[in-house]
Coordinates of C-alpha atoms and ligand atoms in Angstrom, one line a residue:
M1 CA 180.0 154.3 111.1
D2 CA 178.5 157.6 110.2
T3 CA 174.9 157.4 109.3
C4 CA 173.2 160.7 108.8
K5 CA 169.5 160.7 109.6
T6 CA 168.5 163.6 107.5
H7 CA 169.6 161.9 104.3
E8 CA 167.3 159.9 102.1
D9 CA 167.7 156.1 102.2
M10 CA 168.1 153.8 99.3
N11 CA 167.9 150.0 99.3
I12 CA 170.3 148.3 96.8
V13 CA 170.3 144.6 96.2
V14 CA 173.4 142.9 94.9
V15 CA 172.8 139.7 92.9
G16 CA 174.7 137.4 90.6
H17 CA 176.1 133.9 90.1
V18 CA 177.7 132.1 93.1
D19 CA 181.3 133.2 93.7
H20 CA 181.3 136.0 91.1
G21 CA 182.3 138.4 93.9
K22 CA 179.1 140.0 95.3
S23 CA 180.3 140.0 98.9
T24 CA 183.8 141.0 97.9
I25 CA 182.5 144.1 96.1
V26 CA 180.3 145.1 99.1
G27 CA 183.2 144.5 101.5
R28 CA 185.5 146.5 99.4
M29 CA 183.0 149.3 99.2
L30 CA 182.7 149.5 103.0
A31 CA 186.4 149.4 103.4
D32 CA 187.2 152.1 100.8
T33 CA 184.5 154.5 102.0
N34 CA 185.7 154.1 105.6
S35 CA 182.3 152.8 106.6
L36 CA 183.6 150.0 108.8
P37 CA 183.6 150.2 112.6
K38 CA 187.0 151.3 113.8
G39 CA 189.6 148.5 113.8
K40 CA 187.3 146.0 112.0
L41 CA 189.5 145.7 108.9
E42 CA 192.7 145.1 111.0
Q43 CA 190.9 142.7 113.2
V44 CA 189.6 140.6 110.3
R45 CA 193.1 140.7 108.6
E46 CA 194.7 139.6 111.9
N47 CA 192.3 136.8 112.2
C48 CA 193.1 135.5 108.8
R49 CA 196.8 135.7 109.5
R50 CA 196.5 133.8 112.7
N51 CA 194.5 131.0 110.9
A52 CA 196.8 131.1 108.0
K53 CA 194.1 131.8 105.4
P54 CA 194.2 134.5 102.8
F55 CA 192.3 137.6 103.7
E56 CA 189.0 138.1 101.8
Y57 CA 186.9 141.3 101.7
A58 CA 183.9 139.1 101.9
F59 CA 184.8 138.1 105.4
L60 CA 184.1 141.7 106.5
L61 CA 180.4 141.0 105.8
D62 CA 180.4 137.9 108.0
A63 CA 182.1 139.8 110.7
L64 CA 179.5 142.5 110.6
K65 CA 176.7 140.0 110.4
D66 CA 177.8 138.4 113.6
E67 CA 177.9 141.8 115.2
Q68 CA 174.5 142.8 113.9
A69 CA 172.9 139.5 114.7
Q70 CA 173.2 140.2 118.4
G71 CA 170.9 143.1 118.0
I72 CA 168.2 142.1 115.6
T73 CA 167.6 139.1 113.6
I74 CA 168.2 139.6 109.9
D75 CA 167.8 137.0 107.2
S76 CA 170.3 138.3 104.8
A77 CA 173.5 140.2 105.0
R78 CA 172.5 143.8 105.2
C79 CA 175.0 146.6 105.6
F80 CA 174.9 150.3 105.6
F81 CA 177.0 153.1 104.5
S82 CA 176.5 156.7 103.5
T83 CA 177.7 159.1 100.9
E84 CA 177.3 162.9 100.8
K85 CA 174.1 162.1 98.8
R86 CA 172.3 159.4 100.8
N87 CA 172.4 156.4 103.1
Y88 CA 172.6 153.1 101.5
I89 CA 171.2 149.8 102.7
I90 CA 173.0 147.1 100.7
I91 CA 171.5 143.6 100.6
D92 CA 173.9 140.9 99.6
A93 CA 171.5 138.2 98.4
P94 CA 173.2 134.8 98.6
G95 CA 170.8 132.8 96.4
H96 CA 167.6 132.9 94.3
I97 CA 165.3 131.9 97.2
E98 CA 166.9 134.4 99.6
F99 CA 166.6 137.1 96.9
L100 CA 163.0 136.4 96.2
K101 CA 162.1 136.1 99.8
N102 CA 163.8 139.3 100.7
M103 CA 162.2 141.2 97.9
V104 CA 158.7 139.9 98.7
T105 CA 158.7 139.8 102.4
G106 CA 160.0 143.3 102.7
A107 CA 163.4 142.9 104.1
A108 CA 164.7 144.4 100.9
R109 CA 162.4 146.7 98.9
A110 CA 165.2 147.5 96.6
E111 CA 165.0 150.5 94.3
A112 CA 168.0 149.5 92.3
A113 CA 170.3 146.5 91.8
V114 CA 174.0 145.7 91.2
L115 CA 174.3 142.6 89.1
V116 CA 177.8 141.0 89.3
I117 CA 179.3 138.9 86.5
A118 CA 182.9 137.6 86.8
A119 CA 185.1 138.3 83.8
D120 CA 186.8 134.9 84.0
E121 CA 183.6 132.9 83.8
G122 CA 181.4 135.3 81.9
V123 CA 177.6 135.2 81.7
M124 CA 176.2 132.2 83.5
E125 CA 172.6 130.9 83.7
N126 CA 172.2 132.5 87.1
S127 CA 173.3 135.9 85.7
N128 CA 170.3 135.6 83.4
R129 CA 167.9 134.3 86.0
H130 CA 168.7 137.1 88.3
G131 CA 168.3 139.6 85.5
Y132 CA 164.9 138.1 84.9
L133 CA 163.9 138.2 88.5
L134 CA 164.9 141.9 88.6
S135 CA 162.7 142.7 85.7
M136 CA 159.8 140.6 87.0
L137 CA 160.0 142.4 90.4
G138 CA 160.0 145.7 88.5
I139 CA 163.5 146.8 89.5
K140 CA 164.4 148.9 86.5
Q141 CA 167.7 150.5 87.6
V142 CA 170.4 147.9 87.2
A143 CA 174.1 148.4 87.1
V144 CA 176.1 145.5 85.6
V145 CA 179.4 145.0 87.3
V146 CA 182.0 142.9 85.4
N147 CA 184.2 141.8 88.3
K148 CA 187.5 140.0 88.6
M149 CA 189.0 142.0 85.7
D150 CA 192.4 141.3 87.3
L151 CA 191.9 137.6 86.4
A152 CA 191.2 138.6 82.8
G153 CA 194.4 140.7 82.5
Y154 CA 192.2 143.9 82.6
S155 CA 191.3 143.1 79.0
R156 CA 189.0 145.5 77.3
E157 CA 188.0 142.9 74.8
V158 CA 186.9 140.4 77.5
Y159 CA 184.8 143.2 79.1
E160 CA 183.3 144.3 75.9
N161 CA 182.2 140.8 74.9
I162 CA 180.4 140.4 78.2
V163 CA 178.8 143.8 77.8
M164 CA 177.6 142.7 74.3
E165 CA 176.3 139.3 75.3
Y166 CA 174.5 140.5 78.5
S167 CA 173.0 143.6 76.8
R168 CA 171.4 141.3 74.3
F169 CA 169.7 139.3 77.1
L170 CA 168.6 142.4 79.1
K171 CA 167.1 143.9 75.9
K172 CA 164.8 140.8 75.7
I173 CA 163.5 141.4 79.2
N174 CA 163.1 145.1 78.8
I175 CA 165.9 146.3 81.0
T176 CA 168.4 148.9 79.9
A177 CA 171.4 148.7 82.2
S178 CA 172.2 152.0 83.8
S179 CA 175.9 151.2 83.2
F180 CA 178.4 148.4 82.7
I181 CA 181.4 148.8 85.0
P182 CA 184.7 146.8 84.8
V183 CA 186.0 146.3 88.3
S184 CA 188.2 144.2 90.5
G185 CA 186.7 143.8 93.9
M186 CA 189.9 142.2 95.1
M187 CA 192.2 144.9 93.9
G188 CA 189.7 147.8 94.4
D189 CA 189.6 149.0 90.8
N190 CA 186.4 151.0 90.0
V191 CA 184.6 150.0 93.2
A192 CA 184.9 153.2 95.3
L193 CA 188.2 154.3 93.8
S194 CA 189.2 154.8 90.2
G195 CA 190.8 151.8 88.4
G196 CA 192.4 154.2 85.9
K197 CA 195.9 152.8 86.4
N198 CA 194.9 149.2 85.4
M199 CA 192.1 150.1 83.0
P200 CA 193.0 153.4 81.3
W201 CA 190.6 152.5 78.5
Y202 CA 187.6 152.9 80.9
S203 CA 186.4 156.4 81.6
G204 CA 182.9 155.6 83.0
L205 CA 181.6 155.7 86.6
T206 CA 182.9 153.7 89.5
V207 CA 180.3 151.5 91.3
L208 CA 180.1 154.1 94.1
E209 CA 179.4 156.9 91.6
Q210 CA 176.8 154.8 89.9
L211 CA 175.0 154.3 93.2
D212 CA 174.9 158.0 93.7
S213 CA 173.5 158.5 90.2
F214 CA 170.6 156.1 90.6
H215 CA 167.6 158.2 91.1
S216 CA 165.1 157.8 93.9
E217 CA 162.1 156.1 92.4
G218 CA 159.8 158.9 93.7
L219 CA 159.1 158.0 97.3
P220 CA 156.7 155.2 97.8
S221 CA 155.1 157.6 100.2
D222 CA 153.5 159.4 97.3
M223 CA 151.6 156.3 96.3
P224 CA 148.2 155.2 97.8
F225 CA 148.4 154.1 101.4
R226 CA 148.9 150.3 101.9
M227 CA 149.6 148.6 105.2
P228 CA 149.1 144.8 105.4
V229 CA 147.8 144.1 108.9
Q230 CA 150.4 142.1 110.9
D231 CA 148.4 141.8 114.1
V232 CA 145.8 143.5 116.2
Y233 CA 147.1 144.0 119.8
K234 CA 145.0 144.4 122.7
F235 CA 146.0 146.3 125.8
T236 CA 145.0 144.3 128.9
M237 CA 146.3 146.6 131.6
N238 CA 144.2 149.2 133.5
N239 CA 140.9 148.5 131.8
D240 CA 142.5 149.8 128.6
N241 CA 140.4 148.4 125.9
R242 CA 142.2 149.9 123.0
R243 CA 143.2 147.7 120.1
I244 CA 146.3 148.6 118.1
V245 CA 146.4 147.7 114.5
A246 CA 150.0 147.0 113.6
G247 CA 152.0 146.4 110.5
T248 CA 154.6 147.8 108.1
V249 CA 153.5 150.5 105.7
D250 CA 154.3 149.5 102.2
T251 CA 153.4 152.7 100.4
G252 CA 151.7 156.0 101.2
T253 CA 151.1 158.0 104.4
V254 CA 148.4 158.3 107.0
T255 CA 147.6 160.8 109.7
A256 CA 145.3 160.6 112.7
G257 CA 141.8 161.4 111.6
D258 CA 142.1 159.7 108.2
S259 CA 139.3 157.3 107.2
I260 CA 140.7 153.8 106.7
T261 CA 139.1 150.9 104.9
F262 CA 140.3 147.3 105.4
Y263 CA 140.3 144.8 102.5
P264 CA 139.0 142.2 101.7
S265 CA 136.4 142.8 104.4
G266 CA 135.6 146.4 103.4
K267 CA 135.3 147.4 107.1
R268 CA 135.9 151.0 107.7
S269 CA 136.8 153.3 110.5
R270 CA 138.8 156.4 111.3
I271 CA 142.3 156.5 112.8
K272 CA 142.0 157.7 116.4
S273 CA 145.7 157.8 117.3
I274 CA 149.0 156.8 115.9
E275 CA 150.9 154.7 118.5
S276 CA 154.5 154.1 119.1
F277 CA 156.0 151.6 121.4
N278 CA 158.8 153.4 123.0
A279 CA 159.0 156.8 121.4
E280 CA 156.8 159.9 121.2
P281 CA 153.9 159.0 118.8
P282 CA 154.6 160.5 115.4
Q283 CA 152.1 162.8 113.6
N284 CA 151.9 160.5 110.6
I285 CA 153.2 157.2 109.4
T286 CA 154.9 156.7 106.0
A287 CA 156.2 154.0 103.7
G288 CA 158.9 151.7 105.0
N289 CA 158.0 152.1 108.7
S290 CA 156.5 149.7 111.2
A291 CA 153.5 151.4 112.6
G292 CA 150.5 151.0 114.8
F293 CA 147.3 152.9 115.2
T294 CA 144.0 152.8 117.1
L295 CA 140.6 153.2 115.5
V296 CA 137.6 155.2 116.5
D297 CA 135.2 152.3 116.1
Q298 CA 135.4 148.8 117.5
I299 CA 135.5 146.9 114.2
F300 CA 136.7 143.4 114.0
I301 CA 139.6 142.9 111.6
T302 CA 142.4 140.3 111.5
R303 CA 145.9 139.7 110.2
G304 CA 146.1 139.5 106.5
E305 CA 143.8 142.4 105.6
I306 CA 145.3 145.4 103.9
A307 CA 144.6 148.9 105.4
A308 CA 144.0 151.5 102.7
K309 CA 142.8 155.1 102.9
S310 CA 139.1 155.3 102.2
D311 CA 139.4 158.2 99.7
E312 CA 142.2 156.6 97.7
K313 CA 142.2 154.0 95.0
P314 CA 141.3 150.7 96.8
P315 CA 143.3 147.5 96.3
E316 CA 142.0 144.7 94.3
V317 CA 140.1 141.8 96.0
A318 CA 139.9 138.4 94.4
A319 CA 140.1 134.7 94.9
K320 CA 141.5 134.0 91.5
I321 CA 144.6 135.8 90.1
K322 CA 146.6 136.0 87.0
T323 CA 150.3 135.8 87.9
N324 CA 153.8 135.6 86.6
V325 CA 155.5 132.9 88.7
F326 CA 159.2 132.1 89.1
W327 CA 159.5 128.5 90.3
L328 CA 162.5 127.3 92.3
G329 CA 161.1 124.2 94.0
R330 CA 162.7 120.8 93.5
E331 CA 159.3 119.4 92.8
P332 CA 157.5 121.1 89.9
F333 CA 154.6 123.5 90.4
K334 CA 151.6 121.4 89.4
K335 CA 147.9 121.2 89.4
D336 CA 145.9 119.0 91.8
K337 CA 148.2 119.9 94.7
N338 CA 147.7 122.3 97.5
Y339 CA 150.2 125.1 98.1
F340 CA 150.1 128.2 100.3
I341 CA 150.5 131.7 98.9
K342 CA 151.7 134.6 101.0
I343 CA 150.7 138.0 99.8
G344 CA 151.6 140.7 102.3
T345 CA 150.6 139.3 105.6
A346 CA 147.9 137.0 104.2
K347 CA 148.6 133.3 103.9
V348 CA 146.0 131.3 102.1
E349 CA 145.8 127.8 100.6
C350 CA 145.8 127.8 96.8
V351 CA 146.0 125.6 93.7
L352 CA 147.4 126.1 90.3
E353 CA 144.5 126.3 87.9
R354 CA 145.9 127.1 84.5
V355 CA 149.4 127.4 83.0
G356 CA 150.0 129.7 80.1
R357 CA 153.4 130.4 78.6
V358 CA 156.3 128.6 80.3
M359 CA 159.8 129.9 79.8
N360 CA 163.3 129.0 80.8
A361 CA 164.5 132.0 82.8
S362 CA 168.0 131.8 81.5
N363 CA 167.6 131.4 77.7
L364 CA 163.9 132.6 77.5
N365 CA 162.9 129.6 75.4
N366 CA 159.2 128.9 75.4
E367 CA 157.4 125.7 76.0
K368 CA 153.8 124.7 76.2
K369 CA 153.1 122.5 79.2
E370 CA 150.8 122.0 82.2
W371 CA 153.3 122.4 85.0
V372 CA 156.3 124.6 85.9
E373 CA 159.7 123.3 86.6
R374 CA 162.6 124.6 88.6
H375 CA 164.1 127.8 87.2
E376 CA 161.2 128.3 84.9
V377 CA 158.9 131.3 84.7
A378 CA 155.3 131.0 83.7
D379 CA 152.0 132.9 83.3
C380 CA 149.7 131.1 85.8
V381 CA 146.2 131.4 87.0
I382 CA 146.1 130.6 90.7
S383 CA 142.9 129.9 92.7
L384 CA 142.9 130.8 96.3
R385 CA 140.8 129.3 99.1
K386 CA 139.8 132.7 100.3
P387 CA 139.8 136.1 98.7
V388 CA 142.8 138.4 99.4
A389 CA 143.6 142.0 98.8
F390 CA 146.5 143.1 96.6
D391 CA 147.5 145.4 93.9
L392 CA 148.5 144.8 90.3
S393 CA 152.2 144.8 89.4
D394 CA 152.0 147.7 87.0
E395 CA 150.2 149.8 89.7
I396 CA 151.9 149.2 93.1
P397 CA 154.7 146.6 92.7
T398 CA 155.2 145.9 96.4
T399 CA 151.7 144.8 97.2
S400 CA 151.6 142.7 94.0
R401 CA 154.4 140.4 95.1
F402 CA 153.9 137.0 96.6
V403 CA 155.7 133.8 97.5
L404 CA 154.5 130.2 97.1
I405 CA 155.0 127.6 99.8
D406 CA 155.2 123.9 99.1
G407 CA 155.1 122.0 102.4
Y408 CA 157.2 124.2 104.7
E409 CA 159.5 125.8 102.1
I410 CA 159.3 128.8 99.9
A411 CA 159.3 127.2 96.4
G412 CA 158.6 130.1 94.2
G413 CA 157.4 133.7 94.0
G414 CA 156.0 136.1 91.6
I415 CA 153.8 139.1 90.9
I416 CA 150.1 139.5 90.3
T417 CA 149.2 140.9 86.9
G418 CA 145.4 140.6 87.0
A419 CA 142.4 140.0 89.2
M420 CA 139.9 137.5 87.9
E421 CA 136.2 137.1 88.6
D422 CA 135.0 133.9 90.3
Q423 CA 131.5 132.7 91.1
F424 CA 131.4 134.7 94.4
S425 CA 132.9 138.0 93.1
D426 CA 129.5 139.7 93.0
V427 CA 128.4 138.5 96.4
R428 CA 131.8 139.6 97.8
H429 CA 131.4 143.0 96.3
Q430 CA 128.0 143.4 97.9
V431 CA 129.4 142.3 101.3
M432 CA 132.1 144.9 101.0
I433 CA 129.6 147.6 100.4
R434 CA 127.5 146.3 103.3
N435 CA 130.5 146.4 105.6
T436 CA 131.6 149.8 104.4
N437 CA 128.2 151.2 105.2
W438 CA 127.5 149.2 108.4
I439 CA 126.1 151.3 111.2
K440 CA 128.6 150.6 113.9
S441 CA 127.8 149.7 117.5
S442 CA 130.1 150.9 120.4
I443 CA 130.2 147.4 121.8
S444 CA 132.8 145.2 120.2
R445 CA 132.7 141.6 119.3
E446 CA 135.2 140.9 122.1
D447 CA 133.0 142.7 124.6
R448 CA 130.1 140.5 123.8
A449 CA 132.2 137.3 123.7
S450 CA 133.5 138.0 127.2
R451 CA 130.1 138.9 128.6
Y452 CA 128.4 135.8 127.1
K453 CA 131.5 133.6 127.6
Q454 CA 131.2 132.2 124.1
K455 CA 132.5 132.7 120.6
P456 CA 129.8 133.4 118.0
S457 CA 129.5 130.3 116.0
L458 CA 127.4 128.8 113.2
I459 CA 126.1 125.2 113.2
I460 CA 124.5 124.2 109.9
I461 CA 122.3 121.1 109.9
T462 CA 121.3 119.9 106.5
G463 CA 120.2 116.8 104.7
P464 CA 117.2 115.4 102.8
R465 CA 113.5 116.1 103.7
Q466 CA 112.3 114.3 106.8
S467 CA 115.8 113.3 107.9
G468 CA 115.5 114.7 111.4
K469 CA 117.3 118.0 110.9
K470 CA 114.8 120.0 113.0
T471 CA 114.6 117.4 115.8
L472 CA 118.4 117.4 116.0
A473 CA 118.5 121.2 115.9
R474 CA 115.9 121.5 118.7
E475 CA 117.6 119.0 120.9
L476 CA 121.0 120.7 120.4
E477 CA 119.5 124.1 121.1
K478 CA 118.0 122.8 124.3
V479 CA 121.2 121.3 125.6
L480 CA 123.2 124.4 124.8
F481 CA 120.6 126.6 126.3
Q482 CA 120.5 124.6 129.5
N483 CA 124.3 124.8 129.5
G484 CA 123.9 128.6 129.8
E485 CA 124.9 129.4 126.2
M486 CA 123.2 132.2 124.1
V487 CA 121.8 130.0 121.4
Y488 CA 119.2 130.4 118.7
F489 CA 117.7 128.0 116.2
I490 CA 116.3 129.2 112.9
G491 CA 114.9 127.0 110.2
M492 CA 115.0 127.9 106.5
G493 CA 111.2 127.9 106.4
S494 CA 111.1 130.8 108.9
V495 CA 113.1 132.8 106.4
V496 CA 111.3 131.7 103.3
Y497 CA 107.8 132.7 104.5
G498 CA 108.9 135.8 106.3
V499 CA 111.9 137.8 104.9
D500 CA 111.5 136.1 101.6
A501 CA 107.7 136.4 101.2
D502 CA 108.2 138.5 98.1
L503 CA 110.1 135.7 96.3
K504 CA 107.5 133.6 94.7
S505 CA 109.2 130.5 93.2
R506 CA 111.2 128.7 95.7
K507 CA 113.3 126.8 93.2
R508 CA 114.1 129.7 90.8
N509 CA 115.0 131.9 93.7
R510 CA 117.1 129.4 95.6
E511 CA 120.2 131.5 95.5
E512 CA 118.4 134.6 96.8
H513 CA 116.9 132.6 99.6
I514 CA 120.3 131.4 100.7
R515 CA 121.7 134.9 100.4
R516 CA 119.0 136.4 102.6
A517 CA 119.4 133.6 105.1
A518 CA 123.2 134.3 105.2
E519 CA 122.5 138.0 105.9
I520 CA 120.4 137.0 108.9
V521 CA 123.2 134.7 110.0
N522 CA 125.5 137.6 109.7
I523 CA 123.4 139.7 112.1
M524 CA 122.9 136.9 114.6
L525 CA 126.6 136.1 114.7
D526 CA 127.4 139.8 115.1
S527 CA 125.1 139.9 118.1
G528 CA 127.3 137.2 119.7
M529 CA 124.9 134.2 119.3
I530 CA 125.6 130.6 118.6
L531 CA 123.2 130.0 115.7
I532 CA 121.8 126.7 114.5
L533 CA 120.5 126.9 110.9
T534 CA 118.6 124.1 109.3
A535 CA 118.0 123.8 105.5
I536 CA 117.3 121.1 103.0
E537 CA 120.2 119.6 101.0
L538 CA 122.7 122.4 101.0
T539 CA 125.5 122.2 98.5
A540 CA 129.2 123.2 98.8
Y541 CA 128.3 126.3 96.8
D542 CA 125.6 127.2 99.3
I543 CA 127.9 126.8 102.2
E544 CA 130.6 128.9 100.5
M545 CA 127.9 131.6 99.9
I546 CA 126.9 131.6 103.6
R547 CA 130.6 131.7 104.5
T548 CA 131.3 134.7 102.2
I549 CA 128.3 136.7 103.5
S550 CA 128.5 136.0 107.2
N551 CA 132.2 135.3 107.7
P552 CA 131.6 133.0 110.7
P553 CA 134.6 132.7 113.1
D554 CA 133.5 129.0 113.5
I555 CA 131.3 126.9 111.4
L556 CA 130.2 123.3 111.9
T557 CA 128.4 121.4 109.2
V558 CA 126.2 118.5 110.0
W559 CA 124.6 116.2 107.5
T560 CA 121.5 114.1 108.5
G561 CA 120.3 111.1 106.6
D562 CA 121.5 107.9 105.1
E563 CA 122.4 109.2 101.8
V564 CA 124.6 112.3 101.0
S565 CA 122.8 113.8 98.0
T566 CA 125.0 116.9 97.4
D567 CA 128.7 117.7 97.0
I568 CA 128.8 119.3 100.5
E569 CA 131.8 118.7 102.8
F570 CA 130.5 118.1 106.3
N571 CA 132.1 117.8 109.8
L572 CA 129.6 115.4 111.3
R573 CA 126.9 113.0 110.0
F574 CA 123.8 111.6 111.7
T575 CA 122.0 108.6 110.2
Ligands
LIG601 P1 178.4 133.7 97.1 O1 178.0 134.6 98.2 O2 178.9 132.4 97.6 O3 177.4 133.6 96.0 O4 179.7 134.4 96.4 P2 180.0 135.9 96.1 O5 179.5 136.3 94.8 O6 179.7 136.7 97.3 O7 181.6 135.8 95.9 P3 182.7 136.3 97.0 O8 182.8 137.7 97.1 O9 182.6 135.4 98.2 O10 184.0 135.9 96.1 C1 184.2 134.6 95.7 C2 185.7 134.3 95.4 O11 186.1 135.1 94.4 C3 186.5 134.7 96.6 O12 187.5 133.8 96.8 C4 187.1 136.1 96.3 O13 188.3 136.3 96.8 C5 187.2 135.9 94.8 N1 187.1 137.3 94.1 C6 186.1 138.2 94.3 N2 186.4 139.3 93.6 C7 187.5 139.1 93.0 C8 188.3 139.8 92.1 O14 188.0 141.0 91.7 N3 189.5 139.3 91.7 C9 189.9 138.1 92.0 N4 191.0 137.6 91.6 N5 189.2 137.3 92.9 C10 188.0 137.8 93.3
LIG602 MG1 178.6 136.2 99.1

C-alpha cells in the first residue's frame, strides 16, 4: 500500500441501510485502485473457493481488519488508500450507534460522506436516518451512491426515481448532494472505473472522482485551539516532577510558549515544552494529532477540561445545555432518570429537563411529547451535574458533539446548540476570573499532599442552633491533630464578624456570607489543609455554592440534630 506522507488526509464515512453494499463498494475501491497489500485479493478469493462460498468484495475489509487489529485496536473498519490528490481514510460504519460513536469520539471526524442506497430496495428508513445524522453532525458534503444497478437492469428510470425521492428528503434537512452516482459495487461500474458500457446514459463522476472533488473543509487547524484533556501524566523517575497534559487536538494549533487556559476551571499557564513519547518533540501540535505538553506553572487540572489558547475565543462553560438529540436506546430518553453525557473527555451525570420538538428521523413528522423514543430526534434541554466546557455546533462542530449513556451503553448522541444560564452561572464566572488571575505558587498541590501525607479535604458540619456542631468540630479537630494531620477548624461566626464585618444584615446577605466563607475554604484547601467548617442549617444550594467556589477534592457533609430542617444531602448524621 502506498501512502504518501506529504499529501493531505481526508476522512470519509460510508453510511447507508444494512446490506445496501457499503463494504462492497469500499472493497471494490481498494481493489480497483491497487491499494490492497500484495496478494490479498487472490488470498481472499482462494479462501472463498476452498470454503465453497461465493467471493465478496466486502470480505476484503474483514481480512484487512484482522490484519490491522494486531497492531492497534480500532472500533470500526477503517481503511486507507491514496490518489494523486490525497490520502483517504475510509470509515465503513456498520450501524447507527457505531456511526454516532465514531463521529463523536473522534475515531472518524469525517469531512464528507458516501451514502449508499441499493437500487433494488430503494430509499429505506435508515437511508433517511443516516442522512439526518449527517446533517445534524454538520457533514455537508454528501455523495449519494445508488448501488446494485446490475440488479435493476442498469435502468435509468429506477436510478432517477431514487434520485428524485431522496433529493426531496435531503432538501428538507438542508443538504444538497454533491452528486448522485449509479454504481454496481459487485461489477465495478462507476466505483473507481467507468461504468460506461453498462450505463451509457450516465456521464457524471465515478465514486473515486467524486472523492477527489470533495473539498477540504479548510483545515480544522485554522480554528481556535481545542484539546480535551485525556490525562495528566506524572514522571516518577529521576526526581523528574514534570506533568504532561495529554490529549488529542480537535482543532487549532499550539506552540511552546503559548498561553493556555483550561475550562471549565479557568486555570491558566504557559506551554513549557511539547512532548513526544518516542519521536523528536515537534515544534507545534495541530488538529487531529495526539499530543502532550508540559506547563510552566504547577496548576492542578484534571481529565475532562478543555485546553484553549488564552488569546483565542474561549469555549462555552455551562451546566445546562440546549441540544439536538438523536435517540437510539431501546428504552426512551425520559425525565426523572439519570444518564451520563460524554462531551470530549468529560463524563458527567445528567438529566433530561425539557423536551421541545420531537421528530421521526426518517419521515420528519413532528410530535409533541415529553420523552424521546428510539430513532427520534428532539430539541432537548439537558441539565448536567457539573459544568463542562464545549462549543456550539455552528461554531466548532467537533467540540459540540456528545453521546448519552444509559446504564453502560451509548443510547444516543447529538450536538449542543446553546449554553443556558443556571443559578450558579455568575458564581462560576467569578471563579473562572479568579482562577485566571490567581497568583501562582511554585509548590504544587501534589508536593504539599506528599509532604503532609494527606489530601486536602473539606468537612462541613451543619444543623440547627445548639445542636452540638462546634463541640463535634473541636473533638474531630483534636483527634485528627493528634493523629498528625494538618487540620483547621473554622466556624461561620469567625467569618461573619471578621471578613464579613462590612455586611450589616446577616439574613439579607446570607448568600454573600456563604460566598466569602467558600473563598476562605478555597485558600485553606489550596494550602493543603483538612478543613472543618461549621455553619447553621446549610441548604443544598449553599453546599453547591461552596463546591463551585472551592472545588474540594473531597467533601464530607455532617448534619447534627434530631430534625433535618433543610433540603441538604448529608453523608453522616449525629443526633
Ligand atoms: P452491512 O455492513 O451489513 O450493513 O452491509 P453492507 O452495506 O456493507 O453490504 P455488503 O457490502 O456487505 O453487501 C451486502 C450484500 O449485497 C452482499 O451479498 C453483496 O455481495 C451484495 N452486493 C453489494 N453490492 C452489490 C452490487 O452492486 N450488486 C449486487 N448484485 N450485489 C451487491
Ligand atoms: Mg458492511
